[in-house]
JSON list of C-alpha atoms in Angstrom, two decimals:
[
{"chain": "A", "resi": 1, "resn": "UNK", "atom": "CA", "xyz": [-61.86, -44.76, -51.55]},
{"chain": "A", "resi": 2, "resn": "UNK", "atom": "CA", "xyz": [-59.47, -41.66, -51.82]},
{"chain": "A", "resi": 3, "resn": "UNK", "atom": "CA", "xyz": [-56.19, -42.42, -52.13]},
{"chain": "A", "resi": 4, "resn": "UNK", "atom": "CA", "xyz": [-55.74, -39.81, -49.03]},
{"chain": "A", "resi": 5, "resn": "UNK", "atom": "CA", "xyz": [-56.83, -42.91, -46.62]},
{"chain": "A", "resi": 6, "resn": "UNK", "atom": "CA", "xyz": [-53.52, -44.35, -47.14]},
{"chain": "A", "resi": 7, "resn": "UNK", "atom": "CA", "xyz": [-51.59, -41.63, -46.78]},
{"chain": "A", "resi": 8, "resn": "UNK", "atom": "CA", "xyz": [-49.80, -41.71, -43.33]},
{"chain": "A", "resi": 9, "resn": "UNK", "atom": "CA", "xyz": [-47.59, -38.85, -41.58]},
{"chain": "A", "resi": 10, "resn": "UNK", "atom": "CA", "xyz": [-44.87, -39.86, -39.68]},
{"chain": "A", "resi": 11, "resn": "UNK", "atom": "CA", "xyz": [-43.55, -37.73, -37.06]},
{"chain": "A", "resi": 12, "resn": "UNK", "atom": "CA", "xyz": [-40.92, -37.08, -34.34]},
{"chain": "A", "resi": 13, "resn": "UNK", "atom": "CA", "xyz": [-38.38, -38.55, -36.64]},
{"chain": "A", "resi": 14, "resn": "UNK", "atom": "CA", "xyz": [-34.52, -38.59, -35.68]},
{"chain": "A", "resi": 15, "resn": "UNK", "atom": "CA", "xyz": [-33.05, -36.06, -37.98]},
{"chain": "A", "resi": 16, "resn": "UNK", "atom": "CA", "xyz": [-30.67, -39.37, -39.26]},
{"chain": "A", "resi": 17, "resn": "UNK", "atom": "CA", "xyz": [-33.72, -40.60, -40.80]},
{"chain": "A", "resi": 18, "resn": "UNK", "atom": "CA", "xyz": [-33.88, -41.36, -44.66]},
{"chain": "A", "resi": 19, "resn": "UNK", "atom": "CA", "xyz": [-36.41, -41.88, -46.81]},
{"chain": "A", "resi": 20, "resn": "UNK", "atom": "CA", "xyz": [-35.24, -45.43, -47.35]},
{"chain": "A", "resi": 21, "resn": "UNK", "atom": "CA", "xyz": [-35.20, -45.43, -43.55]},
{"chain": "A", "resi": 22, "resn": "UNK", "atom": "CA", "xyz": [-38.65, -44.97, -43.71]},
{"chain": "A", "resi": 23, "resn": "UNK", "atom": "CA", "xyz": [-39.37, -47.21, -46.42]},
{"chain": "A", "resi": 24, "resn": "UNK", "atom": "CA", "xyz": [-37.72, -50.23, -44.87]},
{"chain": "A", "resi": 25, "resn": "UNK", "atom": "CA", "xyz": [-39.28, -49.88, -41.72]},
{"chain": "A", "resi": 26, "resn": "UNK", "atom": "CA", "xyz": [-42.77, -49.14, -42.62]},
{"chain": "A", "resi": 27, "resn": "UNK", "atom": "CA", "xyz": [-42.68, -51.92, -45.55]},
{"chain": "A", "resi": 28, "resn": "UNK", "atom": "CA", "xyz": [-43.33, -54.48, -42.57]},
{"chain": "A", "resi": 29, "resn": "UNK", "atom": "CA", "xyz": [-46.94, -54.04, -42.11]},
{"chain": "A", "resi": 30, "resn": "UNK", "atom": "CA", "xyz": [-47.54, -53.64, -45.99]},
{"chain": "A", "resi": 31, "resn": "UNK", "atom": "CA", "xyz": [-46.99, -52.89, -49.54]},
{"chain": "A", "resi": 32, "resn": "UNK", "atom": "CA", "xyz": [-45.76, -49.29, -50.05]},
{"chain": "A", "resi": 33, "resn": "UNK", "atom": "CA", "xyz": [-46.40, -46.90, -52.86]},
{"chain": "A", "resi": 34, "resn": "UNK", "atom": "CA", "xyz": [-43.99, -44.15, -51.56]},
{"chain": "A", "resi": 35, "resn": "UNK", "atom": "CA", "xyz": [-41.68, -43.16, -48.89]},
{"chain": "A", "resi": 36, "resn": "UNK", "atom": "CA", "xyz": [-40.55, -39.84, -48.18]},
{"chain": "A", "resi": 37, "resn": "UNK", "atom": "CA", "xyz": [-38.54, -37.51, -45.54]},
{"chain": "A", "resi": 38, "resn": "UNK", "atom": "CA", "xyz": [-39.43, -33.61, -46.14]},
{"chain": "A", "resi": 39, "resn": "UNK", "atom": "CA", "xyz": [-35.96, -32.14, -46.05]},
{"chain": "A", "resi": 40, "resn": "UNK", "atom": "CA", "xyz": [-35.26, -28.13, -44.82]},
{"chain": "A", "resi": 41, "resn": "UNK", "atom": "CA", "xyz": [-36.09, -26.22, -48.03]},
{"chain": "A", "resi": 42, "resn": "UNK", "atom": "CA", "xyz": [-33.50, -23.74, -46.62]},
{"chain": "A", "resi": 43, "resn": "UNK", "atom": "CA", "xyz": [-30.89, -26.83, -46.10]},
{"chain": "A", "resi": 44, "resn": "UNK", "atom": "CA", "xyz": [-32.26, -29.99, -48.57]},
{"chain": "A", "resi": 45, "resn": "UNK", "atom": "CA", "xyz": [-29.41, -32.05, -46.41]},
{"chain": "A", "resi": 46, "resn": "UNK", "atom": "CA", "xyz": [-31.34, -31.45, -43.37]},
{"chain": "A", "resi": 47, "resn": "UNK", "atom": "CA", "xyz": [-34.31, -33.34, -42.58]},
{"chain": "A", "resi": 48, "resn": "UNK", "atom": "CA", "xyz": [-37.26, -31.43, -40.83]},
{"chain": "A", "resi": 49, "resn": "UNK", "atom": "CA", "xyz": [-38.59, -34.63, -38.77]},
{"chain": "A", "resi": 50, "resn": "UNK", "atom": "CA", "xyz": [-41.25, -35.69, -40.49]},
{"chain": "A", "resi": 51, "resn": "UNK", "atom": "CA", "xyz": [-42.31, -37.66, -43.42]},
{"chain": "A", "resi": 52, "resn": "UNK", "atom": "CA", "xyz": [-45.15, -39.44, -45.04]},
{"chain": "A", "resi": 53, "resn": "UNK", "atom": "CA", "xyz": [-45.99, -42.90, -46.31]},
{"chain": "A", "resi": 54, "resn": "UNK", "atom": "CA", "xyz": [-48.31, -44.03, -49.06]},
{"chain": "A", "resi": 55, "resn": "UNK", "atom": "CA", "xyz": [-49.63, -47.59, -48.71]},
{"chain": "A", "resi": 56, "resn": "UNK", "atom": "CA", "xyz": [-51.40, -49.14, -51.46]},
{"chain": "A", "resi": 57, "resn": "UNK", "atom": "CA", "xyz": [-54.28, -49.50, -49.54]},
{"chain": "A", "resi": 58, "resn": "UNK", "atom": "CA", "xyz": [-56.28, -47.86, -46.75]},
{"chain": "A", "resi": 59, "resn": "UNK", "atom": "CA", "xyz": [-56.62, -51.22, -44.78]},
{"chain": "A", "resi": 60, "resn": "UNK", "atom": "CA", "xyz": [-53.12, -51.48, -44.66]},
{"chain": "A", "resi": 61, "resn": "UNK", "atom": "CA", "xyz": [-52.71, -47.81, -43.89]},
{"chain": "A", "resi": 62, "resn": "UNK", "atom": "CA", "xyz": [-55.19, -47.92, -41.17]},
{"chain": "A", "resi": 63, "resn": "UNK", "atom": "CA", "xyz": [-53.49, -51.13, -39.30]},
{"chain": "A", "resi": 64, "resn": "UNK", "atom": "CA", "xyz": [-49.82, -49.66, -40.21]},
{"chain": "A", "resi": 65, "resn": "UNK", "atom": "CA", "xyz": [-50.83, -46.72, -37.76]},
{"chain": "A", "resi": 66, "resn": "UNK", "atom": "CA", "xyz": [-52.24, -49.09, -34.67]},
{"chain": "A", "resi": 67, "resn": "UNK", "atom": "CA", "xyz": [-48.83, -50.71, -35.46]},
{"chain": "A", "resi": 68, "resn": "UNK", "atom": "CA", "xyz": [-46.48, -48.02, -35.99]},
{"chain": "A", "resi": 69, "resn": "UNK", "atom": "CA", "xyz": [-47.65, -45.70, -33.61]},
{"chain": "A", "resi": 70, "resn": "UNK", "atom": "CA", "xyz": [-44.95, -44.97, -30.92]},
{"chain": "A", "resi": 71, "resn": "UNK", "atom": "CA", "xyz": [-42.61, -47.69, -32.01]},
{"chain": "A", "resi": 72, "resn": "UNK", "atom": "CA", "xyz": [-39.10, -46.61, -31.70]},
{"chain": "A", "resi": 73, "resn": "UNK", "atom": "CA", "xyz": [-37.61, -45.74, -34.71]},
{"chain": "A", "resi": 74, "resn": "UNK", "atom": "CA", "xyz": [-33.61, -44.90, -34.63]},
{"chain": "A", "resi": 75, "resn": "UNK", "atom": "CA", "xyz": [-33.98, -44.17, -30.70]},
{"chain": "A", "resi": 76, "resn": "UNK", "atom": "CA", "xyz": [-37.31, -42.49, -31.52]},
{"chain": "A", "resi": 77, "resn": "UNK", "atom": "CA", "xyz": [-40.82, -42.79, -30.62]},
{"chain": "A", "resi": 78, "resn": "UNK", "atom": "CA", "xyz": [-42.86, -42.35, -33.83]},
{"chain": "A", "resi": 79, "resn": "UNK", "atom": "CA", "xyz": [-46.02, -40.65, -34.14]},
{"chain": "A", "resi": 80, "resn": "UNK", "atom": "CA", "xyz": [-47.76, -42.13, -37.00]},
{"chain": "A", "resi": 81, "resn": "UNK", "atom": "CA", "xyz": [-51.47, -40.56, -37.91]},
{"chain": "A", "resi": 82, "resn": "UNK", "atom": "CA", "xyz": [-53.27, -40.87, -41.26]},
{"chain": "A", "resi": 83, "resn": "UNK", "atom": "CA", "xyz": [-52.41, -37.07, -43.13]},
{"chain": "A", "resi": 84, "resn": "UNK", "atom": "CA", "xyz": [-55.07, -34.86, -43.16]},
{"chain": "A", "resi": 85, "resn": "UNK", "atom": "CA", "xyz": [-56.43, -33.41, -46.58]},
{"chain": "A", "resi": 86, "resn": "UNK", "atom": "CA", "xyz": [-55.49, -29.79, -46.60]},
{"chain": "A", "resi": 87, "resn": "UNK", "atom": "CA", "xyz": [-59.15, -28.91, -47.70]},
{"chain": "A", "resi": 88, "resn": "UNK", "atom": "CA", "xyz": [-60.74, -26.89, -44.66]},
{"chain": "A", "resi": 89, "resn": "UNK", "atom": "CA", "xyz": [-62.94, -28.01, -42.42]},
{"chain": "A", "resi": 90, "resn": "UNK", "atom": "CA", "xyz": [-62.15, -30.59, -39.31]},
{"chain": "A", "resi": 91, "resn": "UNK", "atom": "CA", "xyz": [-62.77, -34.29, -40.59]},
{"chain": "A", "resi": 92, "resn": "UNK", "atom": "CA", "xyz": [-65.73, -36.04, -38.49]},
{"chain": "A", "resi": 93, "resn": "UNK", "atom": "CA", "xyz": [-63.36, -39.01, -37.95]},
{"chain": "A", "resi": 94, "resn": "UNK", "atom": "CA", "xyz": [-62.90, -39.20, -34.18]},
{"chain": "A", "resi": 95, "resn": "UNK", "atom": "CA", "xyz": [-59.93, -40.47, -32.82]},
{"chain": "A", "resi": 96, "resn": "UNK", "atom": "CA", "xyz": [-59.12, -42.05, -29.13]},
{"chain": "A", "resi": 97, "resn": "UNK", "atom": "CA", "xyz": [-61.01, -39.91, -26.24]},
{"chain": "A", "resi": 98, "resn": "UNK", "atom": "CA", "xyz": [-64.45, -38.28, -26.93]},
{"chain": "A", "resi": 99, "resn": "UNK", "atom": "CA", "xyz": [-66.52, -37.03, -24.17]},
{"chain": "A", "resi": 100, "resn": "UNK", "atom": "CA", "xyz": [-68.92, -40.06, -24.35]},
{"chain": "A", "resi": 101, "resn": "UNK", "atom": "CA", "xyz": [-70.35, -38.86, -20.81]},
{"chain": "A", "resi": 102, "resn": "UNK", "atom": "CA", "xyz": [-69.86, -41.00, -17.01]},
{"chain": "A", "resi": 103, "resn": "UNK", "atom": "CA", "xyz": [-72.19, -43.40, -16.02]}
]
C-alpha cells in the first residue's frame, strides 16, 4: 500500500506544540516514522497549528486516527484525519455521514 495511508494530519494544535510534542504523544498508539510541526515560513519560531505524522504502517495509522481524534492535546482538541494526496480529484473513501437514505 502507499505509504500516503499512514500519513496523518494533525490539526487545531496549540501554537506551544513541538514536533517532539507530537512525537511523544502520537507514539502511544504505534511505531512512528516521522513527526513534524509546519512552522510560519514568514516566522520558522512560530508554529502554524498543524502537523503531520508518519506511522510505519497504515493499520496503525488508521486506528491512531479513531484514537487520536479529538483527544486533548496541551488544552486542545485534536483533529486527526489521514492527509490527503495533493493529486486532484476527491478520494472515493467516505468518511462518517453519507446520505444512505431513511427508512
Amino acid at each position: 500500500p502507499p505509504a500516503s495511508m499512514a500519513k496523518l494530519y494533525i490539526g487545531n494544535l496549540s501554537f506551544n506544540t513541538t514536533s517532539e510534542d507530537l512525537r511523544d504523544f502520537f507514539t502511544q498508539f504505534g511505531a512512528l516514522e516521522d513527526a513534524v510541526v509546519i512552522m510560519d515560513r514568514d516566522d520558522p519560531s512560530r508554529s502554524r497549528g498543524f502537523g503531520f505524522v508518519t506511522y510505519q504502517s497504515a493499520d496503525v495509522a488508521s486506528a491512531a486516527v479513531a484514537s487520536a481524534d479529538g483527544q486533548d492535546l496541551q488544552g486542545r482538541a485534536l483533529r486527526v484525519n489521514v492527509a490527503e494526496e495533493r493529486q486532484g480529484g476527491g478520494g472515493g473513501r467516505g468518511g462518517g455521514g453519507g446520505y444512505r437514505g431513511g427508512g
